[in-house]
Amino acid sequence: MPAYQYGGDPFSAMNFDADLEHLEKARGEGRFFENLIRAELLDNTYRALLTVVPDPDMEERKRRAELDRLAAIEARLTEEERARILADALRLKADQDARQDLALLPTLELISTEQKDLLPLFSRALTHSGAAGEDYAEIAGRIASVTGGVGAAAQVQSLAVRDDYLQSFVISGRALDRNAQPFIELLTDLVARLEIEPRRLKEIIAEITTRLESSLAGLGFQFALLRAHSKLSSEGAINDRLQGIGMLHTMRKLARLDEHSLGDLISQLDEIRKVLFRAEALRIVVTCEEAMIQPFEELLTGLVGALAPDGADGHPVKPPALERKPEARTAPVPVAFNVRVFKTVRYTHQDSPALLVLANYLRDTYLHRELREKGGAYGAYAQAGVASATFYFGSYRDPNIVRTYDIFDTAVRWVTDGEIDAEALKEAILGACGDVDPLESPDIKGRREATNRVTGFTREARELFKQRLLQVTADDLRRVTGSYLLGAPAVQTTVAGSDLIEAARKERPALFEVVAAI
């Protein structure tokens, strides 16, 4: 397309070998790129200079215009209208503070702890096994021919207002409108007619375990981060079992089973399927053009009808957080992954936006300089979990352990006692705005909006968060640092090579209370 737009031959892009031959011949004649740069860039007089000058008064004009608009509206309000607005505001606050009806959500809470440990395997087996009389190869062919991919995963989603979370299992996929019927038929076969064969299950277990074992260097930070969070909350403990060290240990145990011992495991996976996929527990989110809504409603009726009615009973299972002991895990890596996590406040709290800005500010200034430039770490992080009410410091592929934890300590004092650079603060605010309002594809945006509705991240709450974000000041950064990080209790976990951990223990014996292999 670019070639066509600029008068070129659009078919030439398909004849890539001819272009390579032409380039090789031109290079052989000498100074091809040098002459090209001079002719097309340096000596090219057909150029344009566009200067964009920011308007420093635009935000203030917009703010004043909005205040004037609101004042004009307020002046026209009758007493009855004022009373109605006040009542609406009070009702909104009551709705935000109310406990959400979690019984209406697709939930993992009726699955036992042992079954939850199998969810990573079940997620993979669901989309990589046979179904409805077809083997894995045939199902894979259907997925490839009528969809843009189908995935499944257990998820833990924080609530916006109170210190709690939802547990759910999500199946997602995308397809063209013309493939709507075969797409829904495929999903129906997967959730209602799944067939897991022992040989195929053994292959899936081996694939997952091999991928994890061969990726420890890349997963070290994720494992350290999830392990640290597991010491703060039940929510973190579940995530560690689903995606962290707990998952790795479960897969290693399953990998030791031979093919003839997988019958009980297949029965457990089928029981998980029956508990999860019940008609009354299903929540369907479709992102599509308006003309496709009715066809999808008709197609989805068949999917719902193929599921068992709601018959599950039991008590919610939420594991406790682990002990808050500093922990080190040895791994076959020559570097360290260090994490320290603090408990903070939820999304709707007035300090949450300032904590998000603080994380960006620290990451791009002090931590980048001290851990990356001076310390040699590949990555230096500060992140505010505004949904989970956490704040963490972290380092990635770090040659240091003791020094890094010292930097985590001094980073807090650097904010409370030092000068805050105005330009860096502005950049941190802009970065935070990008964090809370990212560009997303329509399907992801639709899923996120549906999740926001049931977890309390309402449009009103998000707009208020953005407004507070733009109002964060240097004093706010100092205040939240002093309130939530300075001298506050924290948990920490390190995943590193055994030599690095042993050296750290010799230098500072009390740094870790628990040391074990990953």
Short mmCIF file of C-alpha atoms in Angstrom, two decimals:
data_model
loop_
_atom_site.label_atom_id
_atom_site.label_comp_id
_atom_site.label_asym_id
_atom_site.label_seq_id
_atom_site.Cartn_x
_atom_site.Cartn_y
_atom_site.Cartn_z
CA MET A 1 0.00 0.00 0.00
CA PRO A 2 2.75 2.60 0.77
CA ALA A 3 4.31 1.95 -2.65
CA TYR A 4 0.95 2.48 -4.37
CA GLN A 5 0.26 5.70 -2.45
CA TYR A 6 3.54 7.20 -3.63
CA GLY A 7 3.28 6.20 -7.27
CA GLY A 8 5.14 2.90 -7.04
CA ASP A 9 4.27 -0.59 -8.18
CA PRO A 10 2.31 -2.33 -5.38
CA PHE A 11 3.24 -5.76 -6.75
CA SER A 12 6.95 -5.06 -6.37
CA ALA A 13 6.63 -5.53 -2.61
CA MET A 14 5.71 -9.16 -3.24
CA ASN A 15 8.83 -9.77 -5.33
CA PHE A 16 11.21 -9.46 -2.40
CA ASP A 17 13.97 -11.60 -3.90
CA ALA A 18 14.34 -9.21 -6.86
CA ASP A 19 14.76 -6.29 -4.46
CA LEU A 20 17.48 -8.15 -2.59
CA GLU A 21 19.31 -8.94 -5.83
CA HIS A 22 19.12 -5.28 -6.88
CA LEU A 23 20.43 -4.17 -3.48
CA GLU A 24 23.30 -6.65 -3.57
CA LYS A 25 24.30 -5.48 -7.07
CA ALA A 26 24.14 -1.81 -6.05
CA ARG A 27 26.26 -2.45 -2.95
CA GLY A 28 28.84 -4.15 -5.13
CA GLU A 29 29.22 -0.95 -7.15
CA GLY A 30 30.21 0.90 -3.97
CA ARG A 31 28.83 3.62 -1.65
CA PHE A 32 25.21 2.78 -2.37
CA PHE A 33 23.78 3.80 0.99
CA GLU A 34 26.07 6.83 1.29
CA ASN A 35 24.95 8.17 -2.09
CA LEU A 36 21.32 7.38 -1.32
CA ILE A 37 21.45 9.31 1.97
CA ARG A 38 23.08 12.30 0.30
CA ALA A 39 20.66 12.40 -2.63
CA GLU A 40 17.43 11.74 -0.72
CA LEU A 41 18.18 13.42 2.62
CA LEU A 42 21.20 15.73 2.83
CA ASP A 43 20.92 17.40 -0.60
CA ASN A 44 17.16 17.09 -0.99
CA THR A 45 15.69 20.61 -1.17
CA TYR A 46 12.09 19.39 -1.05
CA ARG A 47 11.58 19.60 2.68
CA ALA A 48 9.19 21.20 5.12
CA LEU A 49 9.77 22.44 8.64
CA LEU A 50 6.77 22.27 10.94
CA THR A 51 7.06 24.01 14.29
CA VAL A 52 4.42 23.22 16.91
CA VAL A 53 4.29 25.68 19.80
CA PRO A 54 2.39 24.64 22.94
CA ASP A 55 -0.19 26.99 24.37
CA PRO A 56 0.72 27.38 28.07
CA ASP A 57 -2.63 28.95 28.88
CA MET A 58 -4.88 26.36 27.25
CA GLU A 59 -5.49 24.24 30.37
CA GLU A 60 -6.31 27.31 32.44
CA ARG A 61 -8.73 28.59 29.77
CA LYS A 62 -10.44 25.21 29.64
CA ARG A 63 -10.67 25.08 33.42
CA ARG A 64 -12.16 28.58 33.64
CA ALA A 65 -14.57 27.86 30.80
CA GLU A 66 -15.75 24.74 32.60
CA LEU A 67 -16.17 26.64 35.88
CA ASP A 68 -18.13 29.37 34.08
CA ARG A 69 -20.32 26.77 32.39
CA LEU A 70 -21.05 25.04 35.70
CA ALA A 71 -21.72 28.37 37.42
CA ALA A 72 -24.23 29.30 34.72
CA ILE A 73 -25.97 25.95 35.12
CA GLU A 74 -26.01 26.31 38.90
CA ALA A 75 -27.53 29.80 38.67
CA ARG A 76 -30.48 28.40 36.70
CA LEU A 77 -31.18 25.51 39.06
CA THR A 78 -34.36 25.49 41.07
CA GLU A 79 -34.43 24.24 44.66
CA GLU A 80 -36.10 21.06 43.45
CA GLU A 81 -33.33 20.43 40.90
CA ARG A 82 -30.64 21.07 43.52
CA ALA A 83 -32.29 18.55 45.83
CA ARG A 84 -32.46 15.96 43.03
CA ILE A 85 -28.76 16.40 42.18
CA LEU A 86 -27.85 16.00 45.86
CA ALA A 87 -29.98 12.86 46.11
CA ASP A 88 -28.34 11.42 42.97
CA ALA A 89 -24.87 12.11 44.39
CA LEU A 90 -25.75 10.42 47.68
CA ARG A 91 -27.23 7.43 45.85
CA LEU A 92 -24.08 7.13 43.70
CA LYS A 93 -21.90 7.16 46.81
CA ALA A 94 -24.08 4.49 48.41
CA ASP A 95 -23.81 2.33 45.28
CA GLN A 96 -20.02 2.69 45.24
CA ASP A 97 -19.74 1.79 48.93
CA ALA A 98 -22.14 -1.15 48.71
CA ARG A 99 -20.93 -4.72 48.56
CA GLN A 100 -21.19 -6.05 45.03
CA ASP A 101 -23.38 -9.12 44.52
CA LEU A 102 -20.61 -11.59 43.76
CA ALA A 103 -23.08 -14.45 43.37
CA LEU A 104 -23.96 -13.12 39.92
CA LEU A 105 -20.39 -13.44 38.62
CA PRO A 106 -18.52 -16.34 37.00
CA THR A 107 -16.56 -17.54 39.98
CA LEU A 108 -13.73 -19.81 41.05
CA GLU A 109 -14.71 -19.61 44.70
CA LEU A 110 -16.49 -23.00 44.74
CA ILE A 111 -13.37 -24.76 43.48
CA SER A 112 -11.14 -26.28 46.14
CA THR A 113 -7.57 -25.11 46.69
CA GLU A 114 -6.26 -28.33 45.11
CA GLN A 115 -8.43 -27.78 42.04
CA LYS A 116 -7.26 -24.17 41.72
CA ASP A 117 -3.70 -25.45 41.49
CA LEU A 118 -4.78 -27.32 38.34
CA LEU A 119 -6.31 -24.28 36.63
CA PRO A 120 -3.16 -23.32 34.64
CA LEU A 121 -3.13 -26.86 33.23
CA PHE A 122 -6.90 -26.80 32.62
CA SER A 123 -6.60 -23.47 30.79
CA ARG A 124 -4.11 -24.98 28.37
CA ALA A 125 -5.91 -28.29 28.00
CA LEU A 126 -9.22 -26.57 27.22
CA THR A 127 -7.92 -25.09 23.96
CA HIS A 128 -5.33 -27.76 23.10
CA SER A 129 -7.34 -30.99 23.37
CA GLY A 130 -10.05 -32.76 21.44
CA ALA A 131 -13.79 -32.14 21.72
CA ALA A 132 -17.11 -33.42 20.36
CA GLY A 133 -15.56 -36.52 18.79
CA GLU A 134 -12.69 -34.62 17.13
CA ASP A 135 -9.04 -34.96 18.12
CA TYR A 136 -6.67 -32.11 18.96
CA ALA A 137 -5.46 -31.67 15.37
CA GLU A 138 -9.03 -31.26 14.10
CA ILE A 139 -9.95 -28.79 16.86
CA ALA A 140 -6.74 -26.84 16.19
CA GLY A 141 -7.72 -26.71 12.51
CA ARG A 142 -11.13 -25.28 13.38
CA ILE A 143 -9.57 -22.66 15.65
CA ALA A 144 -7.14 -21.61 12.93
CA SER A 145 -9.73 -21.52 10.15
CA VAL A 146 -12.62 -19.63 11.78
CA THR A 147 -11.07 -17.54 14.58
CA GLY A 148 -8.24 -15.15 15.29
CA GLY A 149 -7.37 -17.25 18.33
CA VAL A 150 -9.07 -18.69 21.41
CA GLY A 151 -7.60 -18.42 24.90
CA ALA A 152 -8.56 -19.34 28.44
CA ALA A 153 -7.25 -18.29 31.85
CA ALA A 154 -8.18 -18.06 35.50
CA GLN A 155 -8.26 -14.45 36.66
CA VAL A 156 -8.25 -12.60 39.96
CA GLN A 157 -9.71 -9.09 39.75
CA SER A 158 -9.44 -6.48 42.49
CA LEU A 159 -12.47 -4.49 43.59
CA ALA A 160 -12.25 -0.72 43.33
CA VAL A 161 -13.82 0.29 46.62
CA ARG A 162 -13.10 -2.35 49.25
CA ASP A 163 -10.30 -4.74 50.08
CA ASP A 164 -11.62 -7.80 48.25
CA TYR A 165 -11.45 -9.47 44.87
CA LEU A 166 -13.30 -11.62 42.34
CA GLN A 167 -12.18 -15.00 41.09
CA SER A 168 -13.27 -15.94 37.58
CA PHE A 169 -12.39 -18.09 34.61
CA VAL A 170 -12.36 -16.32 31.25
CA ILE A 171 -12.54 -17.78 27.76
CA SER A 172 -11.94 -15.25 25.01
CA GLY A 173 -11.68 -15.28 21.25
CA ARG A 174 -12.27 -13.25 18.13
CA ALA A 175 -13.68 -13.94 14.70
CA LEU A 176 -14.97 -12.20 11.59
CA ASP A 177 -18.71 -11.60 11.35
CA ARG A 178 -19.09 -14.22 8.63
CA ASN A 179 -17.56 -16.82 10.98
CA ALA A 180 -19.86 -16.07 13.91
CA GLN A 181 -21.74 -19.37 13.72
CA PRO A 182 -18.72 -21.72 13.46
CA PHE A 183 -16.99 -19.62 16.14
CA ILE A 184 -19.82 -20.08 18.67
CA GLU A 185 -20.18 -23.75 17.72
CA LEU A 186 -16.47 -24.20 18.42
CA LEU A 187 -16.75 -22.53 21.84
CA THR A 188 -19.78 -24.69 22.64
CA ASP A 189 -17.84 -27.86 21.85
CA LEU A 190 -14.92 -26.75 24.04
CA VAL A 191 -16.93 -25.88 27.14
CA ALA A 192 -19.58 -28.61 26.91
CA ARG A 193 -17.95 -31.52 25.05
CA LEU A 194 -14.25 -31.39 25.93
CA GLU A 195 -12.36 -34.68 25.51
CA ILE A 196 -8.90 -34.96 27.12
CA GLU A 197 -6.84 -38.00 26.13
CA PRO A 198 -4.02 -39.26 28.43
CA ARG A 199 -1.35 -39.09 25.73
CA ARG A 200 -2.31 -35.55 24.72
CA LEU A 201 -2.48 -34.44 28.38
CA LYS A 202 1.02 -35.84 28.97
CA GLU A 203 2.25 -33.78 26.01
CA ILE A 204 0.58 -30.61 27.35
CA ILE A 205 2.14 -31.08 30.80
CA ALA A 206 5.56 -31.62 29.23
CA GLU A 207 5.17 -28.51 27.04
CA ILE A 208 4.21 -26.27 29.97
CA THR A 209 6.92 -27.62 32.27
CA THR A 210 9.65 -27.39 29.64
CA ARG A 211 8.65 -23.82 28.78
CA LEU A 212 8.75 -22.80 32.44
CA GLU A 213 12.08 -24.50 33.16
CA SER A 214 13.72 -23.02 30.07
CA SER A 215 12.39 -19.53 30.82
CA LEU A 216 13.47 -19.12 34.45
CA ALA A 217 15.81 -16.26 33.52
CA GLY A 218 12.90 -14.39 31.96
CA LEU A 219 10.35 -15.37 34.60
CA GLY A 220 12.50 -14.63 37.64
CA PHE A 221 11.06 -11.17 38.19
CA GLN A 222 7.47 -12.39 37.78
CA PHE A 223 8.09 -15.17 40.29
CA ALA A 224 9.68 -12.79 42.81
CA LEU A 225 6.91 -10.21 42.39
CA LEU A 226 4.05 -12.69 42.79
CA ARG A 227 5.73 -14.37 45.74
CA ALA A 228 6.12 -11.04 47.52
CA HIS A 229 2.48 -10.13 46.89
CA SER A 230 1.42 -13.53 48.24
CA LYS A 231 2.72 -12.43 51.65
CA LEU A 232 0.41 -9.40 51.73
CA SER A 233 -3.03 -10.73 50.82
CA SER A 234 -5.21 -13.68 49.91
CA GLU A 235 -5.46 -12.16 46.42
CA GLY A 236 -1.69 -12.31 46.06
CA ALA A 237 -1.58 -15.88 47.38
CA ILE A 238 -3.97 -17.05 44.66
CA ASN A 239 -2.01 -15.28 41.92
CA ASP A 240 1.20 -16.95 43.11
CA ARG A 241 -0.47 -20.35 42.76
CA LEU A 242 -1.86 -19.51 39.32
CA GLN A 243 1.15 -17.77 37.76
CA GLY A 244 4.11 -17.92 40.12
CA ILE A 245 6.33 -20.31 42.04
CA GLY A 246 3.30 -22.27 43.20
CA MET A 247 2.35 -22.98 39.58
CA LEU A 248 5.90 -24.11 38.76
CA HIS A 249 5.90 -26.56 41.69
CA THR A 250 2.51 -27.97 40.66
CA MET A 251 3.63 -28.54 37.07
CA ARG A 252 6.84 -30.23 38.20
CA LYS A 253 4.79 -32.63 40.33
CA LEU A 254 2.42 -33.39 37.45
CA ALA A 255 5.34 -33.95 35.06
CA ARG A 256 6.44 -36.90 37.19
CA LEU A 257 3.20 -38.78 36.47
CA ASP A 258 3.34 -41.40 33.73
CA GLU A 259 0.68 -41.68 31.06
CA HIS A 260 -1.05 -44.58 32.82
CA SER A 261 -1.48 -42.52 36.00
CA LEU A 262 -3.36 -39.67 34.37
CA GLY A 263 -6.88 -41.11 34.66
CA ASP A 264 -7.53 -39.49 38.05
CA LEU A 265 -6.11 -36.19 36.82
CA ILE A 266 -8.40 -36.20 33.77
CA SER A 267 -11.36 -36.83 36.08
CA GLN A 268 -10.34 -33.84 38.20
CA LEU A 269 -10.07 -31.63 35.12
CA ASP A 270 -13.51 -32.73 33.95
CA GLU A 271 -14.93 -31.95 37.39
CA ILE A 272 -13.40 -28.46 37.16
CA ARG A 273 -15.08 -28.03 33.77
CA LYS A 274 -18.47 -29.00 35.18
CA VAL A 275 -18.16 -26.64 38.15
CA LEU A 276 -16.96 -23.70 36.07
CA PHE A 277 -19.21 -23.95 33.03
CA ARG A 278 -22.74 -23.72 34.41
CA ALA A 279 -25.54 -21.83 32.72
CA GLU A 280 -26.41 -19.74 35.77
CA ALA A 281 -22.77 -18.77 36.39
CA LEU A 282 -22.09 -17.65 32.83
CA ARG A 283 -21.48 -14.03 31.91
CA ILE A 284 -21.13 -13.33 28.17
CA VAL A 285 -19.49 -10.22 26.73
CA VAL A 286 -19.69 -9.61 22.97
CA THR A 287 -17.96 -6.70 21.25
CA CYS A 288 -19.39 -6.30 17.76
CA GLU A 289 -21.19 -4.00 15.36
CA GLU A 290 -24.81 -3.26 16.20
CA ALA A 291 -26.10 -5.30 13.27
CA MET A 292 -24.51 -8.46 14.73
CA ILE A 293 -26.13 -8.24 18.17
CA GLN A 294 -29.28 -10.18 17.30
CA PRO A 295 -27.48 -12.95 15.35
CA PHE A 296 -25.11 -13.41 18.29
CA GLU A 297 -28.01 -13.58 20.76
CA GLU A 298 -29.54 -16.41 18.74
CA LEU A 299 -26.23 -18.28 18.44
CA LEU A 300 -25.38 -17.90 22.12
CA THR A 301 -28.72 -19.41 23.13
CA GLY A 302 -27.38 -22.73 21.87
CA LEU A 303 -24.17 -22.35 23.87
CA VAL A 304 -26.05 -21.64 27.10
CA GLY A 305 -28.42 -24.53 26.45
CA ALA A 306 -25.51 -26.95 26.15
CA LEU A 307 -24.34 -26.20 29.70
CA ALA A 308 -25.58 -27.85 32.87
CA PRO A 309 -27.98 -25.85 35.05
CA ASP A 310 -26.65 -24.27 38.21
CA GLY A 311 -26.33 -27.00 40.80
CA ALA A 312 -23.05 -26.25 42.52
CA ASP A 313 -23.04 -25.67 46.24
CA GLY A 314 -20.30 -24.98 48.75
CA HIS A 315 -18.45 -22.31 50.62
CA PRO A 316 -16.10 -19.72 49.08
CA VAL A 317 -12.45 -20.74 49.25
CA LYS A 318 -10.00 -17.89 49.75
CA PRO A 319 -6.54 -18.91 50.93
CA PRO A 320 -4.73 -16.87 53.58
CA ALA A 321 -1.68 -14.79 52.78
CA LEU A 322 1.70 -16.43 53.38
CA GLU A 323 3.98 -15.47 56.25
CA ARG A 324 5.59 -12.06 55.85
CA LYS A 325 9.14 -13.37 56.16
CA PRO A 326 11.80 -11.99 53.77
CA GLU A 327 12.45 -14.77 51.30
CA ALA A 328 15.15 -15.73 48.83
CA ARG A 329 14.81 -18.40 46.15
CA THR A 330 17.82 -19.82 44.35
CA ALA A 331 17.52 -20.33 40.59
CA PRO A 332 19.92 -21.31 37.79
CA VAL A 333 20.52 -17.69 36.77
CA PRO A 334 23.63 -15.48 37.15
CA VAL A 335 21.63 -12.41 38.24
CA ALA A 336 19.08 -11.33 40.85
CA PHE A 337 15.46 -10.22 40.77
CA ASN A 338 14.63 -8.16 43.86
CA VAL A 339 11.16 -7.01 44.95
CA ARG A 340 9.85 -5.06 47.95
CA VAL A 341 6.08 -4.50 48.29
CA PHE A 342 4.07 -2.13 50.52
CA LYS A 343 0.35 -2.16 51.30
CA THR A 344 -1.34 1.12 50.30
CA VAL A 345 -4.90 2.20 49.39
CA ARG A 346 -7.57 1.24 46.88
CA TYR A 347 -8.40 2.91 43.58
CA THR A 348 -11.13 5.22 44.87
CA HIS A 349 -9.00 6.64 47.69
CA GLN A 350 -7.89 10.23 47.12
CA ASP A 351 -4.20 9.28 47.51
CA SER A 352 -4.22 6.57 44.86
CA PRO A 353 -3.47 8.89 41.88
CA ALA A 354 -0.53 10.47 43.72
CA LEU A 355 0.93 7.01 44.39
CA LEU A 356 0.73 6.20 40.67
CA VAL A 357 2.56 9.43 39.80
CA LEU A 358 5.11 8.74 42.55
CA ALA A 359 5.90 5.35 41.03
CA ASN A 360 6.53 6.86 37.60
CA TYR A 361 8.60 9.67 39.09
CA LEU A 362 10.85 7.35 41.11
CA ARG A 363 11.27 4.86 38.27
CA ASP A 364 12.35 7.45 35.71
CA THR A 365 14.62 9.46 38.00
CA TYR A 366 16.25 8.02 41.10
CA LEU A 367 15.84 4.29 40.48
CA HIS A 368 16.89 4.51 36.84
CA ARG A 369 20.04 6.36 37.80
CA GLU A 370 20.98 4.34 40.88
CA LEU A 371 20.00 0.82 39.82
CA ARG A 372 20.48 0.86 36.05
CA GLU A 373 23.16 3.43 35.34
CA LYS A 374 25.24 2.94 38.50
CA GLY A 375 24.24 -0.53 39.64
CA GLY A 376 24.14 -2.32 36.31
CA ALA A 377 20.64 -3.77 36.64
CA TYR A 378 18.84 -4.39 33.36
CA GLY A 379 15.63 -2.91 34.73
CA ALA A 380 14.61 -0.72 37.68
CA TYR A 381 10.97 -0.43 38.66
CA ALA A 382 8.52 1.33 40.90
CA GLN A 383 4.87 0.50 40.37
CA ALA A 384 1.67 1.46 42.14
CA GLY A 385 -0.97 -1.25 42.04
CA VAL A 386 -3.90 1.14 42.24
CA ALA A 387 -6.33 -1.76 41.83
CA SER A 388 -4.73 -4.10 44.38
CA ALA A 389 -3.69 -1.36 46.86
CA THR A 390 0.03 -2.11 46.63
CA PHE A 391 3.25 -0.29 45.78
CA TYR A 392 6.47 -2.07 44.89
CA PHE A 393 10.12 -1.46 44.13
CA GLY A 394 11.86 -3.97 41.87
CA SER A 395 15.03 -4.70 39.96
CA TYR A 396 15.44 -6.96 36.94
CA ARG A 397 18.57 -8.93 35.98
CA ASP A 398 20.43 -7.20 38.77
CA PRO A 399 24.06 -8.02 39.71
CA ASN A 400 23.37 -6.73 43.24
CA ILE A 401 21.14 -7.68 46.15
CA VAL A 402 22.18 -5.86 49.33
CA ARG A 403 22.98 -2.62 47.50
CA THR A 404 19.63 -2.73 45.73
CA TYR A 405 17.64 -3.04 48.95
CA ASP A 406 19.66 -0.13 50.33
CA ILE A 407 18.63 1.89 47.26
CA PHE A 408 14.99 1.00 47.95
CA ASP A 409 15.49 2.51 51.42
CA THR A 410 17.18 5.69 50.23
CA ALA A 411 14.63 6.20 47.43
CA VAL A 412 11.98 6.94 50.04
CA ARG A 413 14.15 9.52 51.82
CA TRP A 414 15.15 11.01 48.48
CA VAL A 415 11.52 11.99 47.90
CA THR A 416 10.62 13.16 51.41
CA ASP A 417 13.82 15.15 52.04
CA GLY A 418 14.87 16.30 48.55
CA GLU A 419 13.69 18.68 45.88
CA ILE A 420 11.16 17.38 43.37
CA ASP A 421 12.00 18.34 39.81
CA ALA A 422 9.01 20.11 38.24
CA GLU A 423 9.68 18.90 34.70
CA ALA A 424 10.17 15.29 35.81
CA LEU A 425 6.95 15.53 37.82
CA LYS A 426 5.07 16.74 34.74
CA GLU A 427 6.43 13.82 32.72
CA ALA A 428 5.45 11.41 35.50
CA ILE A 429 1.89 12.74 35.43
CA LEU A 430 1.72 12.36 31.64
CA GLY A 431 3.06 8.83 31.92
CA ALA A 432 0.47 8.00 34.56
CA CYS A 433 -2.28 9.32 32.28
CA GLY A 434 -1.10 6.87 29.62
CA ASP A 435 -1.14 4.06 32.19
CA VAL A 436 -4.79 4.60 33.12
CA ASP A 437 -6.06 5.22 29.58
CA PRO A 438 -4.11 2.92 27.22
CA LEU A 439 -4.87 2.33 23.56
CA GLU A 440 -6.68 -0.99 23.21
CA SER A 441 -8.23 -3.09 20.48
CA PRO A 442 -12.05 -3.21 20.49
CA ASP A 443 -12.27 -6.75 21.89
CA ILE A 444 -9.92 -6.02 24.79
CA LYS A 445 -11.66 -2.73 25.48
CA GLY A 446 -15.03 -4.48 25.56
CA ARG A 447 -13.81 -7.12 28.00
CA ARG A 448 -12.20 -4.51 30.22
CA GLU A 449 -15.38 -2.42 30.32
CA ALA A 450 -17.44 -5.46 31.30
CA THR A 451 -14.99 -6.28 34.08
CA ASN A 452 -14.99 -2.67 35.28
CA ARG A 453 -18.75 -2.75 35.72
CA VAL A 454 -18.70 -5.72 38.09
CA THR A 455 -15.61 -4.68 40.05
CA GLY A 456 -16.66 -1.10 40.77
CA PHE A 457 -14.34 0.71 38.36
CA THR A 458 -17.23 2.82 37.08
CA ARG A 459 -16.89 5.58 34.51
CA GLU A 460 -17.51 8.12 37.28
CA ALA A 461 -14.75 6.61 39.43
CA ARG A 462 -12.32 6.58 36.51
CA GLU A 463 -13.07 10.17 35.55
CA LEU A 464 -12.54 11.28 39.15
CA PHE A 465 -9.26 9.37 39.23
CA LYS A 466 -8.06 11.16 36.07
CA GLN A 467 -9.04 14.55 37.47
CA ARG A 468 -7.10 13.88 40.66
CA LEU A 469 -4.18 12.62 38.60
CA LEU A 470 -3.82 15.95 36.81
CA GLN A 471 -3.86 17.81 40.13
CA VAL A 472 -0.98 15.90 41.78
CA THR A 473 1.69 18.22 43.21
CA ALA A 474 5.18 17.83 44.61
CA ASP A 475 3.75 18.16 48.12
CA ASP A 476 1.40 15.26 47.34
CA LEU A 477 4.35 13.06 46.41
CA ARG A 478 6.11 13.85 49.69
CA ARG A 479 2.93 13.30 51.68
CA VAL A 480 2.03 9.88 50.24
CA THR A 481 5.66 8.77 50.46
CA GLY A 482 5.69 9.65 54.14
CA SER A 483 2.30 8.07 54.76
CA TYR A 484 2.68 4.74 52.96
CA LEU A 485 6.39 4.05 52.37
CA LEU A 486 8.52 5.81 55.00
CA GLY A 487 9.06 3.37 57.85
CA ALA A 488 6.07 1.31 56.70
CA PRO A 489 6.07 -2.50 56.97
CA ALA A 490 6.91 -4.22 53.70
CA VAL A 491 7.54 -7.69 52.31
CA GLN A 492 10.38 -8.66 50.03
CA THR A 493 11.45 -11.58 47.86
CA THR A 494 14.58 -12.24 45.83
CA VAL A 495 15.08 -14.82 43.10
CA ALA A 496 18.77 -15.14 42.22
CA GLY A 497 21.71 -17.42 41.59
CA SER A 498 22.93 -19.30 44.65
CA ASP A 499 26.31 -17.50 44.65
CA LEU A 500 24.64 -14.08 44.77
CA ILE A 501 22.31 -15.12 47.58
CA GLU A 502 25.13 -16.62 49.61
CA ALA A 503 27.21 -13.46 49.18
CA ALA A 504 24.25 -11.34 50.29
CA ARG A 505 23.72 -13.48 53.39
CA LYS A 506 27.35 -13.13 54.37
CA GLU A 507 27.22 -9.36 53.93
CA ARG A 508 23.88 -9.00 55.73
CA PRO A 509 22.85 -12.19 57.57
CA ALA A 510 19.36 -10.95 58.52
CA LEU A 511 18.38 -9.97 54.97
CA PHE A 512 16.44 -13.23 54.36
CA GLU A 513 14.66 -15.51 56.81
CA VAL A 514 13.71 -18.14 54.25
CA VAL A 515 16.08 -19.51 51.63
CA ALA A 516 15.06 -22.35 49.31
CA ALA A 517 15.42 -23.49 45.71
CA ILE A 518 12.87 -22.26 43.24
#
